[in-house]
Tab-separated table of C-alpha atoms and ligand atoms in Angstrom:
chain	number	residue	atom	x	y	z
A	1	MET	CA	26.962	-35.313	8.390
A	2	PRO	CA	23.348	-35.201	7.173
A	3	LYS	CA	22.531	-32.209	5.026
A	4	LEU	CA	19.313	-30.300	5.487
A	5	ASP	CA	18.256	-31.088	1.902
A	6	PRO	CA	20.246	-34.142	0.728
A	7	THR	CA	19.059	-33.812	-2.892
A	8	THR	CA	16.752	-31.574	-4.899
A	9	ASP	CA	14.496	-34.497	-5.947
A	10	GLU	CA	11.847	-34.135	-3.279
A	11	PHE	CA	11.793	-30.369	-3.689
A	12	ARG	CA	11.488	-30.616	-7.465
A	13	ALA	CA	8.433	-32.906	-7.213
A	14	ALA	CA	6.761	-30.883	-4.472
A	15	ALA	CA	7.420	-27.555	-6.161
A	16	HIS	CA	5.897	-28.793	-9.422
A	17	LYS	CA	2.854	-29.915	-7.461
A	18	ALA	CA	2.666	-26.591	-5.654
A	19	VAL	CA	2.801	-24.665	-8.923
A	20	ASP	CA	0.039	-26.880	-10.336
A	21	TRP	CA	-1.925	-26.275	-7.168
A	22	ILE	CA	-1.497	-22.509	-7.602
A	23	ALA	CA	-2.632	-22.640	-11.245
A	24	ASP	CA	-5.710	-24.711	-10.272
A	25	TYR	CA	-6.398	-22.289	-7.445
A	26	PHE	CA	-6.499	-19.377	-9.880
A	27	ASP	CA	-8.598	-21.326	-12.382
A	28	ASN	CA	-11.211	-22.129	-9.712
A	29	ILE	CA	-10.923	-19.215	-7.331
A	30	ASP	CA	-14.459	-18.037	-8.096
A	31	ALA	CA	-15.756	-21.135	-6.277
A	32	GLN	CA	-14.067	-20.227	-2.962
A	33	PRO	CA	-15.970	-18.242	-0.310
A	34	VAL	CA	-14.178	-14.906	-0.306
A	35	LEU	CA	-14.290	-14.332	3.445
A	36	SER	CA	-13.193	-17.192	5.663
A	37	ARG	CA	-16.002	-18.577	7.811
A	38	VAL	CA	-13.960	-20.069	10.644
A	39	GLN	CA	-14.263	-18.931	14.248
A	40	PRO	CA	-11.319	-17.600	16.293
A	41	GLY	CA	-9.156	-20.525	17.456
A	42	ASP	CA	-10.536	-22.999	14.893
A	43	ILE	CA	-7.319	-23.131	12.926
A	44	GLU	CA	-4.816	-23.271	15.725
A	45	LYS	CA	-6.542	-26.118	17.570
A	46	GLN	CA	-6.039	-28.492	14.637
A	47	PHE	CA	-2.285	-28.531	15.137
A	48	ALA	CA	-0.067	-30.393	17.604
A	49	ALA	CA	1.464	-28.578	20.554
A	50	ALA	CA	4.985	-28.903	19.116
A	51	PRO	CA	6.466	-29.334	15.633
A	52	SER	CA	7.477	-32.702	14.267
A	53	GLU	CA	10.663	-34.274	15.635
A	54	SER	CA	11.202	-36.578	12.657
A	55	GLY	CA	9.840	-34.371	9.845
A	56	LYS	CA	6.996	-34.931	7.388
A	57	PRO	CA	7.019	-35.373	3.608
A	58	TYR	CA	5.911	-32.464	1.438
A	59	ASP	CA	2.856	-34.399	0.197
A	60	ALA	CA	1.495	-34.688	3.732
A	61	LEU	CA	2.175	-31.028	4.378
A	62	LEU	CA	0.483	-29.887	1.169
A	63	ARG	CA	-2.554	-31.972	2.232
A	64	GLU	CA	-2.510	-30.273	5.639
A	65	PHE	CA	-2.254	-26.909	3.916
A	66	GLU	CA	-5.392	-27.682	1.908
A	67	GLN	CA	-7.390	-29.349	4.660
A	68	LYS	CA	-6.429	-27.380	7.749
A	69	LEU	CA	-5.353	-23.963	6.531
A	70	LEU	CA	-7.328	-23.218	3.406
A	71	PRO	CA	-10.681	-23.011	5.263
A	72	GLY	CA	-9.161	-20.244	7.383
A	73	VAL	CA	-7.922	-18.252	4.429
A	74	THR	CA	-9.672	-15.076	3.335
A	75	HIS	CA	-9.087	-14.963	-0.380
A	76	TRP	CA	-7.444	-11.633	-1.033
A	77	ASN	CA	-6.763	-12.765	-4.575
A	78	HIS	CA	-10.469	-13.408	-5.258
A	79	PRO	CA	-11.918	-11.193	-8.007
A	80	SER	CA	-14.832	-10.377	-5.671
A	81	PHE	CA	-12.624	-9.177	-2.834
A	82	PHE	CA	-13.732	-5.545	-2.546
A	83	ALA	CA	-12.773	-4.810	1.073
A	84	TYR	CA	-10.015	-2.456	2.303
A	85	PHE	CA	-7.931	-2.107	-0.852
A	86	SER	CA	-8.306	-5.039	-3.181
A	87	ILE	CA	-4.925	-6.397	-4.297
A	88	THR	CA	-3.399	-8.800	-6.810
A	89	ALA	CA	-0.732	-11.453	-6.570
A	90	SER	CA	-0.239	-11.645	-10.325
A	91	GLN	CA	1.326	-14.696	-11.899
A	92	ALA	CA	4.422	-12.702	-12.866
A	93	GLY	CA	4.629	-11.386	-9.308
A	94	ILE	CA	4.405	-14.892	-7.843
A	95	LEU	CA	7.207	-15.994	-10.130
A	96	GLY	CA	9.249	-13.083	-8.825
A	97	GLU	CA	8.579	-14.154	-5.210
A	98	LEU	CA	9.641	-17.708	-6.045
A	99	LEU	CA	12.930	-16.660	-7.595
A	100	MET	CA	13.510	-14.121	-4.834
A	101	ALA	CA	13.110	-16.838	-2.209
A	102	ALA	CA	15.491	-19.137	-4.064
A	103	LEU	CA	18.232	-16.519	-4.321
A	104	ASN	CA	17.612	-15.436	-0.727
A	105	ASN	CA	19.649	-12.300	-1.353
A	106	ASN	CA	20.165	-9.667	1.267
A	107	GLY	CA	20.847	-6.331	-0.380
A	108	MET	CA	22.151	-4.405	2.590
A	109	LEU	CA	25.141	-3.242	0.540
A	110	TRP	CA	25.629	-2.998	-3.210
A	111	LYS	CA	28.284	-5.707	-3.071
A	112	THR	CA	26.063	-8.133	-1.138
A	113	SER	CA	24.071	-8.389	-4.368
A	114	PRO	CA	24.825	-5.856	-7.108
A	115	SER	CA	21.829	-7.079	-9.128
A	116	LEU	CA	19.492	-6.417	-6.232
A	117	THR	CA	20.671	-2.847	-5.740
A	118	GLU	CA	20.871	-2.015	-9.420
A	119	LEU	CA	17.512	-3.580	-10.283
A	120	GLU	CA	15.912	-1.667	-7.409
A	121	THR	CA	17.374	1.568	-8.761
A	122	LEU	CA	16.374	0.733	-12.327
A	123	SER	CA	12.846	-0.513	-11.616
A	124	LEU	CA	12.102	2.507	-9.423
A	125	ARG	CA	13.341	4.792	-12.174
A	126	TRP	CA	11.061	2.986	-14.634
A	127	LEU	CA	8.162	3.212	-12.219
A	128	ARG	CA	8.825	6.896	-11.536
A	129	ASP	CA	8.783	7.668	-15.253
A	130	ALA	CA	5.740	5.437	-15.854
A	131	LEU	CA	3.834	7.401	-13.199
A	132	GLY	CA	4.855	10.707	-14.795
A	133	LEU	CA	6.865	11.783	-11.745
A	134	PRO	CA	9.743	14.285	-11.857
A	135	GLY	CA	13.095	12.881	-12.956
A	136	ASP	CA	14.948	14.021	-9.826
A	137	LEU	CA	13.148	11.628	-7.464
A	138	PHE	CA	15.199	8.990	-5.691
A	139	GLY	CA	13.345	5.823	-4.717
A	140	VAL	CA	13.700	3.026	-2.222
A	141	ILE	CA	11.550	-0.065	-1.663
A	142	ASN	CA	10.434	-1.069	1.796
A	143	ASP	CA	7.693	-3.370	3.003
A	144	THR	CA	4.785	-1.007	3.600
A	145	ALA	CA	3.575	2.571	3.375
A	146	SER	CA	3.506	2.750	7.158
A	147	ILE	CA	7.266	2.245	7.322
A	148	ASN	CA	7.839	4.604	4.411
A	149	VAL	CA	5.822	7.434	5.952
A	150	PHE	CA	7.806	6.937	9.151
A	151	LEU	CA	11.058	7.355	7.199
A	152	ALA	CA	9.719	10.426	5.405
A	153	LEU	CA	8.609	12.056	8.649
A	154	ALA	CA	11.961	11.258	10.251
A	155	ALA	CA	13.673	13.018	7.337
A	156	ALA	CA	11.264	15.939	7.720
A	157	ARG	CA	12.190	16.204	11.396
A	158	GLU	CA	15.906	16.081	10.557
A	159	SER	CA	15.460	18.771	7.910
A	160	LEU	CA	14.492	21.259	10.626
A	161	GLY	CA	18.190	21.682	11.447
A	162	LEU	CA	17.711	21.068	15.162
A	163	ASN	CA	20.299	18.272	15.261
A	164	ILE	CA	17.766	15.872	16.711
A	165	ARG	CA	19.917	13.072	15.320
A	166	GLY	CA	22.812	14.253	17.467
A	167	GLU	CA	21.158	15.568	20.586
A	168	GLY	CA	17.755	13.895	20.754
A	169	MET	CA	14.556	15.632	21.811
A	170	THR	CA	14.656	15.430	25.558
A	171	GLY	CA	16.494	17.511	28.125
A	172	ARG	CA	16.735	20.487	25.801
A	173	ASP	CA	14.648	23.494	24.968
A	174	LEU	CA	12.814	22.606	21.764
A	175	PRO	CA	9.539	24.073	20.536
A	176	PRO	CA	6.677	21.616	19.972
A	177	LEU	CA	6.966	20.172	16.438
A	178	ARG	CA	3.689	20.179	14.513
A	179	VAL	CA	2.506	17.630	11.972
A	180	TYR	CA	-0.421	18.570	9.734
A	181	LEU	CA	-2.767	15.917	8.348
A	182	SER	CA	-6.366	15.883	7.280
A	183	GLU	CA	-9.084	14.142	9.215
A	184	LEU	CA	-9.041	11.510	6.429
A	185	THR	CA	-5.266	10.871	6.403
A	186	HIS	CA	-4.329	7.247	7.009
A	187	SER	CA	-3.511	6.467	10.638
A	188	SER	CA	0.037	5.413	9.668
A	189	ALA	CA	1.116	9.073	9.446
A	190	GLU	CA	-0.129	9.772	12.958
A	191	LYS	CA	1.554	6.591	14.197
A	192	ALA	CA	4.818	7.763	12.643
A	193	ALA	CA	4.481	11.082	14.459
A	194	LEU	CA	3.940	9.194	17.728
A	195	ALA	CA	6.990	7.010	17.173
A	196	LEU	CA	9.114	10.061	16.335
A	197	GLY	CA	8.349	11.693	19.655
A	198	VAL	CA	6.234	14.493	18.211
A	199	GLY	CA	3.376	13.676	20.590
A	200	GLN	CA	-0.218	13.001	19.643
A	201	SER	CA	-1.312	16.444	20.783
A	202	ASN	CA	0.956	17.963	18.109
A	203	VAL	CA	-0.723	16.074	15.284
A	204	VAL	CA	-3.062	18.658	13.792
A	205	LYS	CA	-6.038	17.223	11.920
A	206	ILE	CA	-7.229	19.722	9.359
A	207	PRO	CA	-10.932	19.439	8.430
A	208	VAL	CA	-12.006	18.496	4.901
A	209	ASP	CA	-14.488	20.250	2.627
A	210	ASP	CA	-17.624	18.755	1.066
A	211	ALA	CA	-15.510	17.064	-1.617
A	212	LEU	CA	-13.513	15.445	1.225
A	213	ARG	CA	-10.367	17.464	0.402
A	214	MET	CA	-8.136	19.013	3.041
A	215	ARG	CA	-9.258	22.636	3.553
A	216	VAL	CA	-6.395	24.856	2.475
A	217	ASP	CA	-7.732	27.873	4.387
A	218	ALA	CA	-7.904	25.823	7.591
A	219	LEU	CA	-4.356	24.581	7.009
A	220	GLU	CA	-3.050	28.118	6.562
A	221	ASP	CA	-4.853	29.266	9.699
A	222	ALA	CA	-3.483	26.370	11.723
A	223	ILE	CA	0.095	27.063	10.635
A	224	ALA	CA	-0.223	30.784	11.394
A	225	ARG	CA	-1.773	30.062	14.810
A	226	ASP	CA	0.945	27.571	15.667
A	227	ARG	CA	3.772	29.884	14.657
A	228	ALA	CA	2.263	32.692	16.705
A	229	ALA	CA	2.178	30.314	19.681
A	230	GLY	CA	5.892	29.503	19.277
A	231	MET	CA	5.400	26.064	17.755
A	232	LEU	CA	7.434	24.695	14.849
A	233	PRO	CA	5.645	23.284	11.770
A	234	CYS	CA	7.507	20.119	10.739
A	235	VAL	CA	5.614	18.396	7.951
A	236	ILE	CA	2.351	18.491	5.990
A	237	VAL	CA	0.930	15.163	4.825
A	238	ALA	CA	-1.539	15.289	1.930
A	239	THR	CA	-3.221	12.291	0.333
A	240	VAL	CA	-4.012	11.279	-3.221
A	241	GLY	CA	-6.651	8.601	-2.704
A	242	THR	CA	-7.711	8.578	0.941
A	243	THR	CA	-8.307	5.216	2.557
A	244	SER	CA	-12.014	5.646	3.167
A	245	PHE	CA	-13.184	7.470	0.053
A	246	ALA	CA	-10.213	7.717	-2.339
A	247	SER	CA	-10.670	11.487	-2.204
A	248	VAL	CA	-7.781	13.715	-3.265
A	249	ASP	CA	-6.353	16.653	-1.368
A	250	PRO	CA	-5.496	19.818	-3.370
A	251	ILE	CA	-1.918	18.763	-3.977
A	252	ARG	CA	-0.685	21.935	-5.683
A	253	ALA	CA	-2.325	24.412	-3.313
A	254	ILE	CA	-1.000	22.572	-0.261
A	255	GLY	CA	2.421	22.257	-1.887
A	256	GLU	CA	2.543	26.010	-2.461
A	257	ILE	CA	1.825	26.610	1.204
A	258	ALA	CA	4.533	24.104	2.165
A	259	GLN	CA	7.024	25.880	-0.105
A	260	ARG	CA	6.153	29.329	1.109
A	261	GLU	CA	6.303	28.248	4.731
A	262	LYS	CA	9.387	26.055	4.205
A	263	ILE	CA	7.675	22.951	5.609
A	264	TRP	CA	8.483	19.406	4.416
A	265	TYR	CA	5.696	18.180	2.152
A	266	HIS	CA	4.804	14.488	2.076
A	267	VAL	CA	2.194	13.044	-0.278
A	268	ASP	CA	0.609	9.708	0.528
A	269	ALA	CA	-0.432	8.067	-2.735
A	270	SER	CA	-0.239	4.544	-1.335
A	271	TYR	CA	-3.335	3.402	-3.157
A	272	ALA	CA	-3.949	5.827	-6.015
A	273	GLY	CA	-0.338	6.359	-7.051
A	274	SER	CA	-0.479	3.222	-9.206
A	275	ALA	CA	-3.341	4.706	-11.218
A	276	MET	CA	-0.981	7.397	-12.489
A	277	ILE	CA	0.388	4.995	-15.093
A	278	CYS	CA	-2.709	6.262	-16.933
A	279	PRO	CA	-1.816	9.776	-18.128
A	280	GLU	CA	-5.462	10.915	-18.053
A	281	LEU	CA	-5.589	10.345	-14.275
A	282	ARG	CA	-2.517	12.437	-13.505
A	283	LYS	CA	-4.638	15.559	-13.137
A	284	HIS	CA	-5.383	14.196	-9.667
A	285	TRP	CA	-1.880	14.872	-8.493
A	286	ASP	CA	-1.238	18.121	-10.285
A	287	GLY	CA	1.520	19.786	-8.258
A	288	ILE	CA	3.157	16.521	-7.201
A	289	GLU	CA	6.556	17.970	-8.139
A	290	LEU	CA	6.262	20.126	-5.014
A	291	ALA	CA	6.394	17.065	-2.753
A	292	ASP	CA	9.585	16.469	-0.788
A	293	SER	CA	8.584	12.846	-0.392
A	294	LEU	CA	5.918	10.532	-1.723
A	295	THR	CA	4.732	7.040	-0.838
A	296	THR	CA	3.041	4.603	-3.148
A	297	ASN	CA	2.362	0.875	-2.812
A	298	PRO	CA	2.721	-1.164	-5.998
A	299	HIS	CA	1.424	-4.028	-3.853
A	300	LYS	CA	-1.926	-2.273	-3.658
A	301	TRP	CA	-2.943	-1.574	-7.228
A	302	LEU	CA	-0.011	-2.482	-9.463
A	303	PHE	CA	-0.313	-6.276	-9.435
A	304	ILE	CA	2.700	-6.916	-7.209
A	305	PRO	CA	2.193	-9.454	-4.396
A	306	ILE	CA	2.420	-7.915	-0.945
A	307	ASP	CA	4.870	-6.526	0.079
A	308	CYS	CA	6.254	-3.717	-2.040
A	309	GLY	CA	5.996	-0.153	-0.760
A	310	VAL	CA	7.925	2.628	-2.453
A	311	LEU	CA	9.263	5.839	-0.957
A	312	TYR	CA	10.348	8.543	-3.386
A	313	THR	CA	12.094	11.696	-2.299
A	314	ARG	CA	13.769	14.589	-4.014
A	315	ARG	CA	15.912	15.038	-0.931
A	316	PRO	CA	17.738	11.696	-0.587
A	317	ASP	CA	20.619	13.533	1.078
A	318	VAL	CA	18.368	14.344	4.037
A	319	LEU	CA	17.069	10.768	4.233
A	320	ARG	CA	20.651	9.552	4.209
A	321	GLN	CA	21.744	12.092	6.792
A	322	THR	CA	18.881	10.875	9.004
A	323	PHE	CA	19.614	7.170	8.800
A	324	SER	CA	23.144	6.434	7.661
A	325	LEU	CA	25.208	4.798	10.397
A	326	ILE	CA	27.925	2.450	9.214
A	327	PRO	CA	29.605	0.039	11.618
A	328	GLU	CA	33.076	-1.226	10.751
A	329	TYR	CA	31.958	-4.548	9.325
A	330	LEU	CA	29.738	-2.801	6.765
A	331	LYS	CA	32.371	-0.352	5.513
A	332	THR	CA	33.142	-0.789	1.816
A	333	THR	CA	35.844	0.254	-0.597
A	334	ASP	CA	33.942	-0.083	-3.869
A	335	THR	CA	32.711	2.861	-5.913
A	336	ALA	CA	28.998	2.003	-5.757
A	337	GLU	CA	26.899	5.109	-5.202
A	338	ILE	CA	24.004	3.445	-3.413
A	339	ASN	CA	23.974	1.128	-0.443
A	340	TYR	CA	20.266	1.043	0.383
A	341	MET	CA	20.900	0.402	4.078
A	342	ASP	CA	21.778	4.117	4.289
A	343	TYR	CA	18.218	5.216	3.494
A	344	GLY	CA	16.167	3.690	6.277
A	345	LEU	CA	16.002	1.752	9.492
A	346	GLN	CA	16.417	-1.787	8.264
A	347	LEU	CA	19.727	-3.291	7.299
A	348	GLY	CA	18.483	-6.460	5.559
A	349	ARG	CA	16.715	-6.016	2.238
A	350	ARG	CA	14.701	-8.484	0.165
A	351	PHE	CA	15.054	-8.623	-3.608
A	352	ARG	CA	11.595	-7.078	-4.088
A	353	ALA	CA	12.707	-5.302	-7.236
A	354	LEU	CA	12.678	-8.691	-8.940
A	355	LYS	CA	8.883	-8.838	-8.835
A	356	LEU	CA	8.507	-5.189	-9.763
A	357	TRP	CA	10.736	-5.724	-12.798
A	358	LEU	CA	9.045	-8.992	-13.798
A	359	VAL	CA	5.536	-7.553	-13.515
A	360	MET	CA	6.292	-4.386	-15.481
A	361	GLU	CA	8.205	-6.219	-18.194
A	362	HIS	CA	5.892	-9.215	-18.508
A	363	TYR	CA	2.570	-7.402	-18.705
A	364	GLY	CA	3.846	-4.167	-20.212
A	365	LEU	CA	2.514	-0.783	-19.132
A	366	GLU	CA	-0.268	-0.796	-21.708
A	367	ARG	CA	-1.897	-3.949	-20.317
A	368	MET	CA	-1.550	-2.674	-16.757
A	369	ARG	CA	-3.154	0.621	-17.779
A	370	SER	CA	-6.093	-1.123	-19.384
A	371	VAL	CA	-6.797	-3.182	-16.233
A	372	ILE	CA	-6.700	-0.060	-14.058
A	373	ARG	CA	-8.968	1.759	-16.507
A	374	ASP	CA	-11.400	-1.150	-16.286
A	375	HIS	CA	-11.429	-0.932	-12.498
A	376	VAL	CA	-12.213	2.781	-12.608
A	377	SER	CA	-14.940	2.261	-15.198
A	378	PHE	CA	-16.496	-0.574	-13.127
A	379	ALA	CA	-16.587	1.806	-10.144
A	380	GLU	CA	-18.222	4.527	-12.261
A	381	ARG	CA	-20.812	2.050	-13.510
A	382	LEU	CA	-21.528	0.757	-10.012
A	383	ALA	CA	-21.985	4.318	-8.731
A	384	PHE	CA	-24.292	5.070	-11.651
A	385	GLU	CA	-26.419	1.971	-10.923
A	386	ILE	CA	-26.608	2.824	-7.228
A	387	GLU	CA	-27.766	6.351	-7.980
A	388	LYS	CA	-30.627	4.966	-10.065
A	389	ARG	CA	-32.050	3.074	-7.075
A	390	ASP	CA	-34.587	4.476	-4.634
A	391	ASP	CA	-33.440	2.871	-1.413
A	392	VAL	CA	-29.649	3.310	-1.583
A	393	GLU	CA	-27.429	6.350	-2.098
A	394	LEU	CA	-23.755	7.226	-2.408
A	395	LEU	CA	-22.260	8.322	0.895
A	396	ALA	CA	-19.443	10.150	-0.921
A	397	PRO	CA	-18.578	10.886	-4.537
A	398	GLN	CA	-17.121	7.859	-6.344
A	399	SER	CA	-13.365	8.317	-6.815
A	400	PHE	CA	-10.817	6.152	-8.674
A	401	SER	CA	-12.041	2.589	-8.071
A	402	VAL	CA	-13.788	3.209	-4.742
A	403	VAL	CA	-17.552	3.469	-4.206
A	404	VAL	CA	-19.143	4.058	-0.800
A	405	PHE	CA	-22.901	3.763	-0.404
A	406	ARG	CA	-25.602	3.346	2.230
A	407	LYS	CA	-29.192	2.359	2.642
A	408	LYS	CA	-31.368	5.457	2.853
A	409	ALA	CA	-33.200	3.720	5.717
A	410	GLY	CA	-30.118	4.365	7.888
A	411	ASP	CA	-27.166	2.736	9.622
A	412	ASP	CA	-28.920	-0.392	10.924
A	413	ALA	CA	-30.246	-1.276	7.494
A	414	THR	CA	-26.827	-0.591	5.951
A	415	MET	CA	-25.048	-2.792	8.496
A	416	GLU	CA	-27.586	-5.565	7.905
A	417	LEU	CA	-26.925	-5.336	4.172
A	418	LEU	CA	-23.152	-5.533	4.690
A	419	GLU	CA	-23.502	-8.583	6.958
A	420	ARG	CA	-25.740	-10.288	4.403
A	421	MET	CA	-23.310	-9.594	1.553
A	422	ASN	CA	-20.275	-10.882	3.428
A	423	ALA	CA	-22.061	-13.928	4.882
A	424	SER	CA	-22.933	-15.029	1.346
A	425	GLY	CA	-19.298	-15.913	0.648
A	426	LYS	CA	-19.757	-14.457	-2.825
A	427	LEU	CA	-17.979	-11.213	-2.116
A	428	PHE	CA	-16.289	-9.250	0.627
A	429	VAL	CA	-16.861	-5.542	1.271
A	430	SER	CA	-15.769	-3.373	4.190
A	431	HIS	CA	-17.226	-0.273	5.819
A	432	THR	CA	-16.413	3.266	6.769
A	433	LYS	CA	-18.143	6.265	8.287
A	434	LEU	CA	-18.609	9.811	7.133
A	435	ARG	CA	-19.803	12.315	9.710
A	436	ASP	CA	-21.236	9.462	11.775
A	437	ARG	CA	-23.100	7.924	8.892
A	438	TYR	CA	-22.203	4.291	8.190
A	439	GLY	CA	-21.364	3.272	4.612
A	440	ILE	CA	-20.497	0.116	2.683
A	441	ARG	CA	-17.200	0.568	0.918
A	442	VAL	CA	-16.319	-1.180	-2.340
A	443	ALA	CA	-12.731	-1.001	-3.637
A	444	ILE	CA	-12.069	-2.625	-6.985
A	445	GLY	CA	-8.463	-3.604	-7.652
A	446	ASN	CA	-7.936	-7.266	-8.432
A	447	GLY	CA	-6.456	-8.143	-11.813
A	448	ALA	CA	-9.087	-10.854	-12.416
A	449	THR	CA	-12.145	-8.736	-11.589
A	450	GLU	CA	-14.738	-8.430	-14.346
A	451	TRP	CA	-17.946	-6.395	-14.398
A	452	ARG	CA	-19.941	-9.539	-13.551
A	453	HIS	CA	-18.163	-9.711	-10.177
A	454	VAL	CA	-18.961	-6.081	-9.416
A	455	GLU	CA	-22.513	-6.428	-10.721
A	456	GLU	CA	-23.158	-9.131	-8.111
A	457	ILE	CA	-23.187	-6.322	-5.509
A	458	LEU	CA	-26.369	-4.968	-7.077
A	459	SER	CA	-28.148	-8.292	-6.598
A	460	PHE	CA	-28.013	-7.770	-2.812
A	461	LEU	CA	-29.614	-4.315	-2.821
B	1	PLP	N1	-1.841	5.174	3.255
B	1	PLP	C1	-3.040	4.917	2.727
B	1	PLP	C2	-3.758	5.984	1.931
B	1	PLP	C3	-3.636	3.669	2.902
B	1	PLP	O1	-4.845	3.433	2.409
B	1	PLP	C4	-2.931	2.676	3.640
B	1	PLP	C5	-3.516	1.344	3.832
B	1	PLP	O2	-4.541	1.003	3.318
B	1	PLP	C6	-1.683	2.997	4.155
B	1	PLP	C7	-1.171	4.247	3.952
B	1	PLP	C8	-0.881	1.981	4.935
B	1	PLP	O3	-0.452	0.982	4.080
B	1	PLP	P1	0.504	-0.202	4.519
B	1	PLP	O4	-0.384	-1.343	4.871
B	1	PLP	O5	1.344	-0.484	3.306
B	1	PLP	O6	1.304	0.256	5.675
């Protein structure tokens, strides 16, 4: 019987080549155009209609990777990638991915890989402490913040005591459940509310003030109005580091309302949570101990390759009560306290903790802090330079490592500038809008970014 891989020889040679390729890629990444220039369909049409019947050697495939696929790659790991949220596949993180793939562990139960479960518990405890979070938070790793906010909102819904788990939401007399967000909350929270049967009309978007923070008075009014109308407040979602402007909601004031009103409080710190490894930045989430749940993405700003999204909660019992469902074949007799399958939708679980552990241990918190501090200082310097110019202005206050600016001449001139910047291949920026005014948005977050990369932005103005 032929084996899939008769020996490890071919793999060994190809893997060495691939690692050399990766190292060369990092050494020369500055020379790549950041944003791919291909047109839709260009990549797909290069390939045959069906995969090979007889197989191809790795060398040929690595050549195809370079020649056919690389032109269609947008280089997220480029130090001049400033769009969306800039991310980093660090070398330690890539090593973690490599080892993770080799082990191919599935941590659905503790016993299906004790190291996976225990390293996830340990690395999330380390991360929690490194971010200055309360010691009673329980953490779990999933792929993205979108999934994690869904889990948190499901737990919030379960915490209402309406036995929605048992009886569902239809065919019974339930009040409308209300979900409170700000107009700047990431769309994933609204999507979660849709998927949980809350209904889009019950997602209440609270306006923000001039500092782009959720208005506490408007939140209080909305809750009071809803209660008077017989509706049931279910969850408040506040954000530390909004997607468009990295603005920060008043975490403590909102948390106090949530406590007083007995409403589940979720804080989305998907982007800015990582910055809290720097103690001086923790003032931005003063009151975080009031959160029932919290999401943060180490794959955004903590040098972990995508994906690694973390959900923390101080009410793991509710999360478990929401999701635990154990078929016979998954019943266990060991004494392990945590089987992560009990805390979410998915059964299968990658060994993501391996990269979290490797990154934290290899770089050390001090080095990670200094890179994040650099990013924030580059953003401050960019904002300062922009404010000195006559023809451009900040659209919103600079926050963390995000700067949003516009041409004073208006939207058309700003859009033209963005197109010109991105067409250059030298950098990649994205856009947003504030009160119908178009802005160019720069997010600094790659581990290789230096001031010279950020400074290049000024050469286009
Ligand atoms: N929350 C915030 C504040 C975000 O900025 C984003 C994405 O940028 C998300 C949630 C969703 O993240 P993910 O892609 O991990 O689902």
